[in-house]
Amino acid sequence: GLDFREADASGQQLVFCNSYHLLLHPGPEVIAGAGGLHNFIGRRDRPLITDSGGFQVFSLAYGSVQEELESKGELKRASRKRPDRDPNRTRDPSENCAPNVKVTEEGVEFRSYRDGRKILLTPESTVHAQKAYGADIIIPLDELPPYHIDRGVLAASVDRSHRWEARSLREHLRDVREQAMYCVVHGGIDRELRTRSVEYLTGLPF
């Protein structure tokens, strides 16, 4: 891998910083106390982007993207299977998660891999964390369902992501701090759902 000095020397402009890992260690408060990510990592003259942390929560539930594809969405969900489950019933997206991840309308709850404590990541709390990081581009919270998913469940997930992204945007607009927030289009590979997502998100002031 490359450190920031090597990346800068190669002409790299935008650098991504992982919100999930920063949230667990050293934490938003420590980074804010150091003057934000630009000062914390010594990269003061080029832009930084942070994500919401949602993708890593997806990994807790399903493993890596490759693992999810190979296991057809069952890798970390197997322990939740029940023999009495009706295969024809459309499940809520929160039922698709592993035992250590719980998705509700409020947000997503998971356990820290460092100390086991429970953490609730909400559309608002991820914005607060990214404000503390001081990145130039920030991302709203969204739900990342697996590739292997029932269309009805995917549609419900898209709607939830839209509600979460709208909540994150509202929180961001209360205190912009010269940061840009980029939306995230959802719908998997379903053209109709992706079109709906584009139409909804472009109607918001991102």
Coordinates of C-alpha atoms in Angstrom, one line a residue:
G1 CA 0.0 0.0 0.0
L2 CA 0.9 3.7 -0.2
D3 CA 1.0 6.2 2.5
F4 CA -0.3 9.7 2.0
R5 CA 3.1 11.1 1.0
E6 CA 3.5 8.5 -1.7
A7 CA -0.1 9.1 -2.9
D8 CA 0.4 12.8 -3.1
A9 CA 3.7 12.4 -4.9
S10 CA 1.9 10.2 -7.5
G11 CA -0.6 13.0 -8.2
Q12 CA -3.5 11.5 -6.3
Q13 CA -6.0 14.3 -5.6
L14 CA -9.0 13.0 -3.6
V15 CA -8.4 10.5 -0.8
F16 CA -11.0 8.4 0.9
C17 CA -11.1 8.0 4.7
N18 CA -13.1 5.2 6.2
S19 CA -15.7 6.6 8.7
Y20 CA -16.5 3.2 10.2
H21 CA -13.0 2.6 11.4
L22 CA -12.4 6.2 12.4
L23 CA -15.6 6.0 14.5
L24 CA -14.3 3.0 16.4
H25 CA -10.8 4.3 16.7
P26 CA -9.5 7.0 17.5
G27 CA -13.1 8.4 17.4
P28 CA -14.6 11.7 16.1
E29 CA -13.8 13.6 19.3
V30 CA -10.0 12.8 19.1
I31 CA -9.9 13.8 15.4
A32 CA -11.9 17.0 16.0
G33 CA -9.5 17.8 18.9
A34 CA -6.6 17.5 16.5
G35 CA -8.1 20.0 14.2
G36 CA -9.9 17.5 11.8
L37 CA -8.6 14.9 9.4
H38 CA -6.5 17.3 7.3
N39 CA -4.4 18.2 10.3
F40 CA -4.6 14.7 11.9
I41 CA -3.0 13.1 8.9
G42 CA -1.0 16.0 7.6
R43 CA -2.8 16.4 4.3
R44 CA -3.9 20.1 4.4
D45 CA -3.9 21.2 0.8
R46 CA -5.9 18.4 -1.0
P47 CA -9.5 17.2 -0.6
L48 CA -10.7 14.3 1.5
I49 CA -13.9 12.3 1.4
T50 CA -15.5 10.3 4.1
D51 CA -18.4 7.8 3.8
S52 CA -21.3 7.2 6.2
G53 CA -20.0 3.9 7.6
G54 CA -22.9 1.9 6.0
F55 CA -20.8 -0.2 3.7
Q56 CA -18.8 -1.7 6.6
V57 CA -22.0 -2.5 8.4
F58 CA -23.0 -4.4 5.2
S59 CA -19.8 -6.3 5.5
L60 CA -20.6 -7.3 9.1
A61 CA -23.9 -8.7 7.9
Y62 CA -22.8 -10.4 4.6
G63 CA -19.0 -10.5 4.5
S64 CA -17.2 -9.0 1.6
V65 CA -18.9 -8.4 -1.7
Q66 CA -17.1 -11.4 -3.2
E67 CA -18.2 -13.6 -0.2
E68 CA -21.8 -12.4 -0.6
L69 CA -21.8 -13.2 -4.3
E70 CA -20.3 -16.6 -3.8
S71 CA -22.7 -17.5 -0.9
K72 CA -25.7 -15.9 -2.6
G73 CA -26.4 -13.8 0.4
E74 CA -26.4 -16.6 2.9
L75 CA -22.9 -16.5 4.3
K76 CA -23.5 -14.7 7.6
R77 CA -27.3 -15.0 7.6
A78 CA -27.4 -18.8 7.9
S79 CA -27.6 -18.7 11.7
R80 CA -30.8 -16.7 11.5
K81 CA -32.6 -19.3 9.3
R82 CA -35.7 -20.8 10.9
P83 CA -37.3 -24.0 9.6
D84 CA -40.8 -22.6 10.0
R85 CA -40.1 -19.5 7.8
D86 CA -42.5 -19.1 4.9
P87 CA -40.4 -18.8 1.7
N88 CA -43.2 -16.9 0.0
R89 CA -43.4 -14.1 2.7
T90 CA -41.7 -10.8 1.8
R91 CA -39.3 -10.0 4.6
D92 CA -38.4 -6.7 6.0
P93 CA -34.8 -5.7 5.1
S94 CA -33.9 -5.8 8.8
E95 CA -34.5 -9.6 8.8
N96 CA -31.7 -10.0 6.2
C97 CA -28.9 -9.1 8.7
A98 CA -26.6 -11.2 10.8
P99 CA -27.2 -11.4 14.5
N100 CA -24.6 -8.7 15.3
V101 CA -26.4 -6.2 13.0
K102 CA -29.9 -4.8 13.6
V103 CA -31.5 -2.4 11.1
T104 CA -34.5 -0.3 12.2
E105 CA -36.1 2.9 10.9
E106 CA -34.0 4.8 13.4
G107 CA -30.7 3.5 12.0
V108 CA -28.4 0.5 12.3
E109 CA -27.1 -1.0 15.5
F110 CA -23.9 -3.1 15.5
R111 CA -21.1 -4.2 17.9
S112 CA -17.6 -2.8 17.8
Y113 CA -15.0 -5.3 16.7
R114 CA -12.6 -3.6 19.1
D115 CA -14.4 -3.8 22.5
G116 CA -17.8 -5.4 21.8
R117 CA -19.8 -2.3 22.7
K118 CA -23.1 -1.6 20.9
I119 CA -23.1 1.4 18.5
L120 CA -26.2 3.0 16.9
L121 CA -25.4 4.6 13.6
T122 CA -28.2 7.0 12.5
P123 CA -28.6 9.3 9.6
E124 CA -27.9 12.2 12.0
S125 CA -25.0 10.7 14.0
T126 CA -23.0 9.8 10.9
V127 CA -23.3 13.5 9.8
H128 CA -22.1 14.6 13.3
A129 CA -19.1 12.3 13.0
Q130 CA -18.2 13.5 9.5
K131 CA -18.5 17.1 10.6
A132 CA -16.0 16.3 13.3
Y133 CA -13.7 14.7 10.7
G134 CA -13.8 17.8 8.6
A135 CA -13.8 16.0 5.3
D136 CA -14.5 18.1 2.2
I137 CA -17.1 15.6 0.8
I138 CA -19.4 13.6 3.1
I139 CA -21.9 10.9 2.4
P140 CA -25.4 10.4 3.9
L141 CA -26.4 7.1 5.6
D142 CA -27.9 4.5 3.3
E143 CA -28.7 0.8 3.5
L144 CA -26.7 -1.6 1.3
P145 CA -28.7 -4.7 0.7
P146 CA -27.0 -7.8 -0.8
Y147 CA -27.0 -8.6 -4.6
H148 CA -29.2 -11.7 -4.0
I149 CA -32.4 -10.2 -2.7
D150 CA -36.1 -10.4 -3.4
R151 CA -37.3 -7.4 -5.4
G152 CA -39.9 -6.5 -2.8
V153 CA -37.3 -6.4 -0.1
L154 CA -35.0 -4.3 -2.4
A155 CA -37.8 -1.8 -3.0
A156 CA -38.4 -1.4 0.7
S157 CA -34.6 -1.0 1.2
V158 CA -34.5 1.8 -1.5
D159 CA -37.4 3.6 0.2
R160 CA -35.6 3.4 3.6
S161 CA -32.3 4.6 2.1
H162 CA -34.2 7.6 0.6
R163 CA -35.7 8.4 4.1
W164 CA -32.3 8.1 5.7
E165 CA -30.5 10.2 3.1
A166 CA -33.1 12.9 3.4
R167 CA -32.6 12.9 7.2
S168 CA -28.8 13.1 6.8
L169 CA -29.2 16.0 4.3
R170 CA -31.4 17.9 6.7
E171 CA -28.8 17.5 9.5
H172 CA -26.0 18.6 7.1
L173 CA -27.8 21.7 6.0
R174 CA -28.1 22.9 9.6
D175 CA -24.3 23.4 9.7
V176 CA -22.8 23.1 6.2
R177 CA -19.2 24.1 7.2
E178 CA -18.1 24.4 3.5
Q179 CA -18.6 20.6 3.1
A180 CA -20.4 19.1 0.2
M181 CA -22.8 16.1 0.7
Y182 CA -23.2 13.7 -2.2
C183 CA -26.2 11.5 -2.5
V184 CA -26.1 7.7 -3.2
V185 CA -28.4 6.2 -5.9
H186 CA -29.9 2.9 -5.0
G187 CA -31.9 0.1 -6.6
G188 CA -29.3 -2.5 -7.3
I189 CA -29.4 -3.6 -10.9
D190 CA -33.2 -3.0 -11.2
R191 CA -33.6 -0.2 -13.8
E192 CA -37.0 0.9 -12.6
L193 CA -35.9 1.2 -9.0
R194 CA -32.7 3.0 -9.9
T195 CA -34.7 5.5 -12.1
R196 CA -37.0 6.1 -9.2
S197 CA -34.0 6.6 -6.9
V198 CA -32.5 9.1 -9.3
E199 CA -35.7 11.0 -9.6
Y200 CA -36.2 11.2 -5.9
L201 CA -32.7 12.2 -4.9
T202 CA -32.3 14.8 -7.7
G203 CA -35.3 16.5 -6.2
L204 CA -33.4 17.1 -2.9
P205 CA -30.9 20.0 -2.5
F206 CA -27.7 17.9 -2.5

